[in-house]
Each structure stands twice: as C-alpha cells, then as structure tokens.
Amino acid sequence: MALPRLGTQSTGPGRCLSPNLQAQEAPAPVTASSSTSALSSSPWSAQPTCRSDPGFRITVVTWNVGTAMPPDDVTSLLHLGSGDDSGGADMIAIGLQEVNSMLNKRLKDALFTDQWSELFMDALAPFNFVLVSSVRMQGVILLLFAKYYHLPFLRDVQTDCTRTGLGGYWGNKGGVSVRLAAFGHMLCFLNCHLPAHMDKAEQRKDNFQTILSLQQFQGPGAQGILDHDLVFWFGDLNFRIESYDLHFVKFAIDSDQLHQLWEKDQLNMAKNTWPILKGFQEGPLNFAPTFKFDVGTNKYDTSAKKRKPAWTDRILWKVKAPGGGPSPSGRKSHRLQVTQHSYRSHMEYTVSDHKPVAAQFLLQFAFRDDMPLVRLEVADEWVRPEQAVVRYRMETVFARSSWDWIGLYRVGFRHCKDYVAYVWAKHEDVDGKTYQVTFSEESLPKGHGDFILGYYSHNHSILIGVTEPFQISLPSSELASSSTDSSGTSSEGEDDSTLELLAPKSRSPSPGKSKRHRSRSPGLTRFPGLALRPSSHERRGASRSPSPQSRRLSRVAPDRSSHGSSRGSSEEGPSGLPGPWAFPPAVPRSLGLLPALRLETVDPGGGGSWGPDREVLAANSLSPSPQGHRGLEEGGLGP
C-alpha cells in the first residue's frame, strides 16, 4: 500500500486553504459610505481591508421564476465561466420565489428532487460544488452550495422559515434562511418574497420586521439574523418606483438614464427612513428594472394592465458594525470586510416575467479558523480490495456520534448523501490517536475512476473531513453481475410492500439531525402517517417502466445495534433505516412512468414501520436508494 496522504490539511493563519485561491490577489476595495454607495459604480467595501487574507468569494442569485419550468442552461447566471476553476466562487447562494407549489407538483417534488434544485445541482457539480443546505417554504426555496474542500470549515448549519401570507398561515410570502459558520465567521443568507403592489410598502416593512423577530437559531453563536457577522438579504422584495408615470419610466430606461429613477425607488427611500434597514448596503442599480416582462421576451408588460417597470429583485448585505457588540465568534472589530464586484441582471433568461439578478462578493477575513475536526488518510490508489482502509484522526474538541459515517464519493458528487458506498465510523483504535475503518469488497465500485472520502458528522450535519481526490482501479466482477441478474429475475413481480413517507427521526446516514429547520409561523396540520402503495393491478404485473432497475435489489440495512462491524456496501444504503429516501438515477422523473399510487394512512406504531432486519423495498416499488435522486425538503436532503 502506498504511503497515506492527509486530507484537509491546515495551512496556518493568513494562508490560503483552497487550491483555487492560491493565485488570486484581492482587488483594492474602494471604501464608501452607504449614502454614496447607490451612486458609485466602483467596487467598494464596508470596512477596512483585511490585507492578510486571500479572500473568499460568494455569489448570490435571486430569481422569481413565476411557476415556470427551468431553462436548459444556467451557466451564465451562476458566473461559472469557461470551466477555469480559478475564476469562480467558493460559495453560491440561490434564492428562488414562486416555484410551482400546486398540490400535484408538491407531491412530485416529494417523490423526486424538484426540477429547479436538480438543475442547479447538475450545473454546479462539475465545478466541485456540493449542496450544503436547502430550505423550502411552498414556492420559496433557498439553496446553498460550496466547494467540497471548504466543507470541513463550515459548521453549525441551520435553517429557518417564516410565513407571512394570510396573517402568517400561508407560505406564499415570507422568508427562508440558512445560517452557518464559515472559517469561524457567522454568515446568514435570507431569501424573502414580500407583498406586491405599489401601496404595500408599509406592509413590506412589517413583514420584514416579523421575519427578523421570529427567526431564531440554536447554539451559543448568533441567535437572531442581525446577530451574525454578515447577513445577505435578497429576493423578490417587491419595492416599486413611485411618482413617475409609465411613459417617463420607460423613457429613462430606453435612454439609459436610470439614475433619474433611483431617488423614487421605494427601497432607496426606505434606507433613509426605516430604522430596521440601518446598516444594509446595496450596490448601484446600473441595470434596467427586472419586472415586469412579457414571458419569453425582453419587452416590458404589454398586457392590459401595463405594469410599471420596477427593481423588485434585489440583493443587499449588512456587516455587523464594530460597535454592535462582540462578534459571535468572540473576535474584535474589523474581523470581516466585504467587497461587491458585480451586481447585474441577466436579460438572456425569459422563462419568467422577472429577470434573475446576481451579485458577486469578495470576503476577506481578519482571521480564519481553519483546523479540520477530522483528518482522513488514504492511499493514492486502490487497486486491490484490501487497500480500502481509511485511517483518521480526530481533534480533542470534536464530539463524535455513533451515527457518524464515512462516505466514498465520485469526484463531482452533488450533496453529502450522493455517495457510492459508506461505512459507519465505528472505528478500530490503531495507536490511541489514529483510527481506521475498512470498506468491504462488495461495496467498492468496479472499474476505474476518481473518488473522494468524506467524514459525515451527525451532530454538525455536514462533511467535516474530506480527502483530496484519489483513484480506484478494481477489475469488474462477472460473478457479481450474474448474481445481481439472478436476484432480479427471481424477485421480479413480488411487490406488496408499503412505502412510508418517512419520519424525521431517521438515523440513516444523513440522520434526522439534518432537519435542523424550524418554522416560526403557525403551522399547518401534520398527518400522523401517510403511505404510498402501488395499486393492486400494478402489484400483480411487472413494472412498465423502461428503467433497468425495475427489478428488486436485495439490500440489508446497517444494524444500529451492532458495533462490531464497520463495513458498508454500495448497495446497502443508510436509508435501510427510516430516513430520507430517494430513487435510483435511472428511474424517470415523470410520474406517468411510475406505478399507479394510492394514499393510505399508516399507524406510526404499527407493523408497517421499517426495521434493521427487514429487506429494503424494491426499486420498482420506489424504494429508498442512497445513490439515486434525493428529495430536497425544508432543512436539508430528505423526503
């Protein structure tokens, strides 16, 4: 076995951790006050430069998609460039509003990942981005991505949401948020959809105040949104342009005299009068109003209503003031400096009556907490099954859980549960400081490819240790293939089991702890149990799906009561226990190709529950699969 190498090594203060930041020099920011920022087109910052830090780049996107289907490509929207990793972001936050949330669409999104989330994961995975967290409140969605090698330095990920529609009972309006600590600095991303129409400015202010007051997070760090070191506030904020009539607004747009409209923009006016907006910064509005367009065109509304154009879609940020109390991280002032490098709309997207808006920021930290909690060691290449040994060391401050696990991922994986194989971190003590686990031969992928190992922490709900890419080159096994075919043939047609909508207290890899999302609004009624059963005629016959995985795959769930074995399998997913469930990639996303379904209630305490000794459901009965498309729900990856 080759000498092992260490993953996620610390580089010390002031040095860059990520390979894509090594050659980048932070641009010299132009410091400006909030009163002059709206008229300045130069990059500017809110605090003096932290010159020793190489910078951390964040892209924020907001888009009211108007219940439309996703476009084919979002590369330009995400500023991904031509594939040169050195020019991209380190973290991307995407806020969507008015995603189709009709009942039939939500049922499909419960069975499959919603199409918008799929689109962004597929677009970002080739650039080494992994979904860190997601939260959905009806049609309002927030997705947060980061480069996989930053994951060990992202901690305390939590989500929250607040409904403000219909007096707080309906989630068509409101806000969803994701907070986390990045290299020791507390960041919060807040995506809002506020009330529409010109005369609702005061209601928009009240809704924003409600969201800020109700959203609270757990732990010793920042508890309220404004307690964080840095807050990004974005979304369809629905502020309009007052006083000027439709003809003057269009004239100013056509003649490129946008500055004449700035002073009558409701949000610009509110910055000077609403105390709640004190400290929020926004770049210059050097792009045309992003609402309202005829769908499929770049023409403003030509319908009978002839809505007046407006900058409804906005991105603002606020850095915690030095005098605003100690940082949640315990450090002193000038701990964080923010520079906005671009703020623009994307006219090339015409699927909605809104244009998406994106902003790019450079964060520079006065310090970085860059010590990984877990360091993984792995050989440069696995060419024999006996080389599939992983050694790791844990920091003394790390509180491990018996539900921690180590996943094997292909390079380009999309989220923490997109593993090829896993093994529970029930370790063997090697020398008192180093531990090791072993992947079983049958769990290893056959053939040649590049892979990454990651240590998933149940308590932190994220990968807290990752390796650099390494290669696996194992010969394919014809015997294993024939065995799989035989198993599928013998069990085809057996399907009388029940598929439950799984409870949140799952202990599967990404156990229920990933659901660190709470709603602070009056909640709608929850169903005690709900099951999806194939109809009787579908049970009797073979699946009509063209999916090659329609035959039953025998899987065994890991036994949580057994601590003697640390082996896993690519076919036996952690979803063998109740937990987030998903589907093999080959299963088509159209419900028309699936067996007919009927809804039945299930006694949560009855015999329909899953157990570690029960065989996991067949693929043609919509069984959970650790390798398939996983549903995204409020608070993370799950049903």
PDB file of C-alpha atoms in Angstrom, residues 86-234:
ATOM      1  CA  SER A  86      -9.525  29.761 -10.546  1.00  0.00           C
ATOM      2  CA  GLY A  87     -12.102  32.352 -11.583  1.00  0.00           C
ATOM      3  CA  GLY A  88     -15.206  31.041  -9.856  1.00  0.00           C
ATOM      4  CA  ALA A  89     -16.892  31.452  -6.499  1.00  0.00           C
ATOM      5  CA  ASP A  90     -16.234  29.496  -3.322  1.00  0.00           C
ATOM      6  CA  MET A  91     -19.876  29.609  -2.199  1.00  0.00           C
ATOM      7  CA  ILE A  92     -23.122  30.208  -4.101  1.00  0.00           C
ATOM      8  CA  ALA A  93     -26.491  31.104  -2.566  1.00  0.00           C
ATOM      9  CA  ILE A  94     -29.552  30.790  -4.820  1.00  0.00           C
ATOM     10  CA  GLY A  95     -32.905  32.230  -3.764  1.00  0.00           C
ATOM     11  CA  LEU A  96     -35.987  31.326  -5.802  1.00  0.00           C
ATOM     12  CA  GLN A  97     -39.535  32.595  -5.492  1.00  0.00           C
ATOM     13  CA  GLU A  98     -42.815  31.378  -6.992  1.00  0.00           C
ATOM     14  CA  VAL A  99     -41.561  27.872  -7.711  1.00  0.00           C
ATOM     15  CA  ASN A 100     -44.614  25.860  -8.757  1.00  0.00           C
ATOM     16  CA  SER A 101     -46.167  24.655  -5.493  1.00  0.00           C
ATOM     17  CA  MET A 102     -49.526  23.324  -6.643  1.00  0.00           C
ATOM     18  CA  LEU A 103     -50.553  20.160  -4.795  1.00  0.00           C
ATOM     19  CA  ASN A 104     -49.778  17.786  -7.663  1.00  0.00           C
ATOM     20  CA  LYS A 105     -46.385  19.452  -8.176  1.00  0.00           C
ATOM     21  CA  ARG A 106     -45.510  19.237  -4.480  1.00  0.00           C
ATOM     22  CA  LEU A 107     -46.353  15.513  -4.489  1.00  0.00           C
ATOM     23  CA  LYS A 108     -43.994  15.018  -7.407  1.00  0.00           C
ATOM     24  CA  ASP A 109     -41.330  17.077  -5.632  1.00  0.00           C
ATOM     25  CA  ALA A 110     -41.773  14.827  -2.581  1.00  0.00           C
ATOM     26  CA  LEU A 111     -41.079  11.785  -4.747  1.00  0.00           C
ATOM     27  CA  PHE A 112     -38.248  13.409  -6.627  1.00  0.00           C
ATOM     28  CA  THR A 113     -35.978  16.372  -6.111  1.00  0.00           C
ATOM     29  CA  ASP A 114     -37.715  19.432  -7.516  1.00  0.00           C
ATOM     30  CA  GLN A 115     -36.596  20.301 -11.026  1.00  0.00           C
ATOM     31  CA  TRP A 116     -35.037  23.628 -10.105  1.00  0.00           C
ATOM     32  CA  SER A 117     -32.833  22.111  -7.413  1.00  0.00           C
ATOM     33  CA  GLU A 118     -31.874  19.321  -9.812  1.00  0.00           C
ATOM     34  CA  LEU A 119     -30.941  21.897 -12.437  1.00  0.00           C
ATOM     35  CA  PHE A 120     -28.604  23.804 -10.141  1.00  0.00           C
ATOM     36  CA  MET A 121     -27.009  20.685  -8.651  1.00  0.00           C
ATOM     37  CA  ASP A 122     -26.353  19.293 -12.121  1.00  0.00           C
ATOM     38  CA  ALA A 123     -24.871  22.596 -13.281  1.00  0.00           C
ATOM     39  CA  LEU A 124     -22.630  23.085 -10.237  1.00  0.00           C
ATOM     40  CA  ALA A 125     -21.387  19.540  -9.550  1.00  0.00           C
ATOM     41  CA  PRO A 126     -18.818  19.565 -12.412  1.00  0.00           C
ATOM     42  CA  PHE A 127     -17.293  22.667 -10.808  1.00  0.00           C
ATOM     43  CA  ASN A 128     -16.776  20.862  -7.457  1.00  0.00           C
ATOM     44  CA  PHE A 129     -19.779  22.485  -5.759  1.00  0.00           C
ATOM     45  CA  VAL A 130     -21.733  20.463  -3.200  1.00  0.00           C
ATOM     46  CA  LEU A 131     -25.139  21.323  -1.787  1.00  0.00           C
ATOM     47  CA  VAL A 132     -24.546  22.406   1.817  1.00  0.00           C
ATOM     48  CA  SER A 133     -28.160  23.064   2.806  1.00  0.00           C
ATOM     49  CA  SER A 134     -31.582  23.816   1.373  1.00  0.00           C
ATOM     50  CA  VAL A 135     -34.878  25.031   2.743  1.00  0.00           C
ATOM     51  CA  ARG A 136     -38.270  25.321   1.063  1.00  0.00           C
ATOM     52  CA  MET A 137     -41.464  27.085   2.101  1.00  0.00           C
ATOM     53  CA  GLN A 138     -44.049  26.417  -0.614  1.00  0.00           C
ATOM     54  CA  GLY A 139     -42.725  28.336  -3.621  1.00  0.00           C
ATOM     55  CA  VAL A 140     -39.801  29.994  -1.800  1.00  0.00           C
ATOM     56  CA  ILE A 141     -36.554  27.998  -1.981  1.00  0.00           C
ATOM     57  CA  LEU A 142     -33.035  28.713  -0.768  1.00  0.00           C
ATOM     58  CA  LEU A 143     -30.090  26.588  -1.913  1.00  0.00           C
ATOM     59  CA  LEU A 144     -26.566  26.998  -0.536  1.00  0.00           C
ATOM     60  CA  PHE A 145     -23.577  25.444  -2.322  1.00  0.00           C
ATOM     61  CA  ALA A 146     -19.856  25.427  -1.517  1.00  0.00           C
ATOM     62  CA  LYS A 147     -16.728  23.882  -2.996  1.00  0.00           C
ATOM     63  CA  TYR A 148     -16.290  20.442  -1.439  1.00  0.00           C
ATOM     64  CA  TYR A 149     -12.875  21.264   0.035  1.00  0.00           C
ATOM     65  CA  HIS A 150     -14.428  24.081   2.096  1.00  0.00           C
ATOM     66  CA  LEU A 151     -16.930  21.751   3.795  1.00  0.00           C
ATOM     67  CA  PRO A 152     -14.688  20.885   6.800  1.00  0.00           C
ATOM     68  CA  PHE A 153     -14.600  24.580   7.708  1.00  0.00           C
ATOM     69  CA  LEU A 154     -18.354  25.140   7.556  1.00  0.00           C
ATOM     70  CA  ARG A 155     -20.046  24.473  10.903  1.00  0.00           C
ATOM     71  CA  ASP A 156     -23.345  24.913  12.729  1.00  0.00           C
ATOM     72  CA  VAL A 157     -25.561  24.815   9.628  1.00  0.00           C
ATOM     73  CA  GLN A 158     -29.176  25.634  10.481  1.00  0.00           C
ATOM     74  CA  THR A 159     -32.270  26.760   8.573  1.00  0.00           C
ATOM     75  CA  ASP A 160     -35.469  28.550   9.458  1.00  0.00           C
ATOM     76  CA  CYS A 161     -38.567  29.912   7.736  1.00  0.00           C
ATOM     77  CA  THR A 162     -41.345  32.379   8.478  1.00  0.00           C
ATOM     78  CA  ARG A 163     -44.716  32.556   6.750  1.00  0.00           C
ATOM     79  CA  THR A 164     -46.291  35.982   6.385  1.00  0.00           C
ATOM     80  CA  GLY A 165     -49.075  35.241   3.875  1.00  0.00           C
ATOM     81  CA  LEU A 166     -52.657  35.214   5.193  1.00  0.00           C
ATOM     82  CA  GLY A 167     -51.632  36.506   8.577  1.00  0.00           C
ATOM     83  CA  GLY A 168     -48.805  34.014   8.968  1.00  0.00           C
ATOM     84  CA  TYR A 169     -50.675  30.865   7.960  1.00  0.00           C
ATOM     85  CA  TRP A 170     -49.660  30.734   4.306  1.00  0.00           C
ATOM     86  CA  GLY A 171     -46.151  30.457   2.916  1.00  0.00           C
ATOM     87  CA  ASN A 172     -46.588  32.137  -0.454  1.00  0.00           C
ATOM     88  CA  LYS A 173     -44.955  35.164   1.179  1.00  0.00           C
ATOM     89  CA  GLY A 174     -42.329  35.269   3.886  1.00  0.00           C
ATOM     90  CA  GLY A 175     -38.662  34.378   4.295  1.00  0.00           C
ATOM     91  CA  VAL A 176     -36.380  31.327   4.437  1.00  0.00           C
ATOM     92  CA  SER A 177     -32.841  31.381   5.771  1.00  0.00           C
ATOM     93  CA  VAL A 178     -29.662  29.354   6.079  1.00  0.00           C
ATOM     94  CA  ARG A 179     -27.050  30.275   8.677  1.00  0.00           C
ATOM     95  CA  LEU A 180     -23.606  28.776   9.212  1.00  0.00           C
ATOM     96  CA  ALA A 181     -20.126  29.497  10.472  1.00  0.00           C
ATOM     97  CA  ALA A 182     -17.558  29.793   7.670  1.00  0.00           C
ATOM     98  CA  PHE A 183     -13.950  29.701   8.880  1.00  0.00           C
ATOM     99  CA  GLY A 184     -15.173  30.946  12.254  1.00  0.00           C
ATOM    100  CA  HIS A 185     -17.355  33.791  10.923  1.00  0.00           C
ATOM    101  CA  MET A 186     -21.130  33.673  11.283  1.00  0.00           C
ATOM    102  CA  LEU A 187     -22.960  34.151   7.960  1.00  0.00           C
ATOM    103  CA  CYS A 188     -26.703  34.271   7.311  1.00  0.00           C
ATOM    104  CA  PHE A 189     -28.497  34.110   3.952  1.00  0.00           C
ATOM    105  CA  LEU A 190     -32.117  35.331   3.948  1.00  0.00           C
ATOM    106  CA  ASN A 191     -34.345  34.866   0.890  1.00  0.00           C
ATOM    107  CA  CYS A 192     -37.643  36.795   1.067  1.00  0.00           C
ATOM    108  CA  HIS A 193     -40.787  37.195  -1.013  1.00  0.00           C
ATOM    109  CA  LEU A 194     -42.600  40.293   0.252  1.00  0.00           C
ATOM    110  CA  PRO A 195     -46.109  41.614  -0.567  1.00  0.00           C
ATOM    111  CA  ALA A 196     -46.668  43.053  -4.031  1.00  0.00           C
ATOM    112  CA  HIS A 197     -48.169  46.326  -5.358  1.00  0.00           C
ATOM    113  CA  MET A 198     -47.239  49.977  -5.054  1.00  0.00           C
ATOM    114  CA  ASP A 199     -49.281  50.762  -1.944  1.00  0.00           C
ATOM    115  CA  LYS A 200     -47.937  47.890   0.161  1.00  0.00           C
ATOM    116  CA  ALA A 201     -44.591  49.446   1.153  1.00  0.00           C
ATOM    117  CA  GLU A 202     -45.514  49.637   4.851  1.00  0.00           C
ATOM    118  CA  GLN A 203     -46.721  46.036   4.767  1.00  0.00           C
ATOM    119  CA  ARG A 204     -43.377  45.023   3.267  1.00  0.00           C
ATOM    120  CA  LYS A 205     -41.629  46.724   6.164  1.00  0.00           C
ATOM    121  CA  ASP A 206     -43.868  44.986   8.696  1.00  0.00           C
ATOM    122  CA  ASN A 207     -43.262  41.593   7.071  1.00  0.00           C
ATOM    123  CA  PHE A 208     -39.506  42.119   7.136  1.00  0.00           C
ATOM    124  CA  GLN A 209     -39.634  43.064  10.804  1.00  0.00           C
ATOM    125  CA  THR A 210     -41.713  39.961  11.530  1.00  0.00           C
ATOM    126  CA  ILE A 211     -39.201  37.733   9.771  1.00  0.00           C
ATOM    127  CA  LEU A 212     -36.273  39.252  11.661  1.00  0.00           C
ATOM    128  CA  SER A 213     -38.007  38.943  15.018  1.00  0.00           C
ATOM    129  CA  LEU A 214     -39.317  35.384  14.623  1.00  0.00           C
ATOM    130  CA  GLN A 215     -36.310  33.658  13.117  1.00  0.00           C
ATOM    131  CA  GLN A 216     -34.048  32.380  15.870  1.00  0.00           C
ATOM    132  CA  PHE A 217     -31.229  29.844  15.815  1.00  0.00           C
ATOM    133  CA  GLN A 218     -29.867  27.466  18.414  1.00  0.00           C
ATOM    134  CA  GLY A 219     -26.426  27.386  19.950  1.00  0.00           C
ATOM    135  CA  PRO A 220     -24.043  29.813  21.631  1.00  0.00           C
ATOM    136  CA  GLY A 221     -23.346  31.751  18.396  1.00  0.00           C
ATOM    137  CA  ALA A 222     -25.594  34.265  16.691  1.00  0.00           C
ATOM    138  CA  GLN A 223     -29.223  33.594  17.591  1.00  0.00           C
ATOM    139  CA  GLY A 224     -31.013  36.304  15.623  1.00  0.00           C
ATOM    140  CA  ILE A 225     -30.468  37.120  11.967  1.00  0.00           C
ATOM    141  CA  LEU A 226     -28.891  40.516  12.659  1.00  0.00           C
ATOM    142  CA  ASP A 227     -26.556  38.979  15.255  1.00  0.00           C
ATOM    143  CA  HIS A 228     -24.452  37.389  12.500  1.00  0.00           C
ATOM    144  CA  ASP A 229     -21.160  38.853  11.336  1.00  0.00           C
ATOM    145  CA  LEU A 230     -22.570  39.137   7.808  1.00  0.00           C
ATOM    146  CA  VAL A 231     -26.159  38.974   6.521  1.00  0.00           C
ATOM    147  CA  PHE A 232     -27.176  38.697   2.871  1.00  0.00           C
ATOM    148  CA  TRP A 233     -30.791  39.782   2.313  1.00  0.00           C
ATOM    149  CA  PHE A 234     -32.219  39.138  -1.132  1.00  0.00           C
TER     150      PHE A 234
END
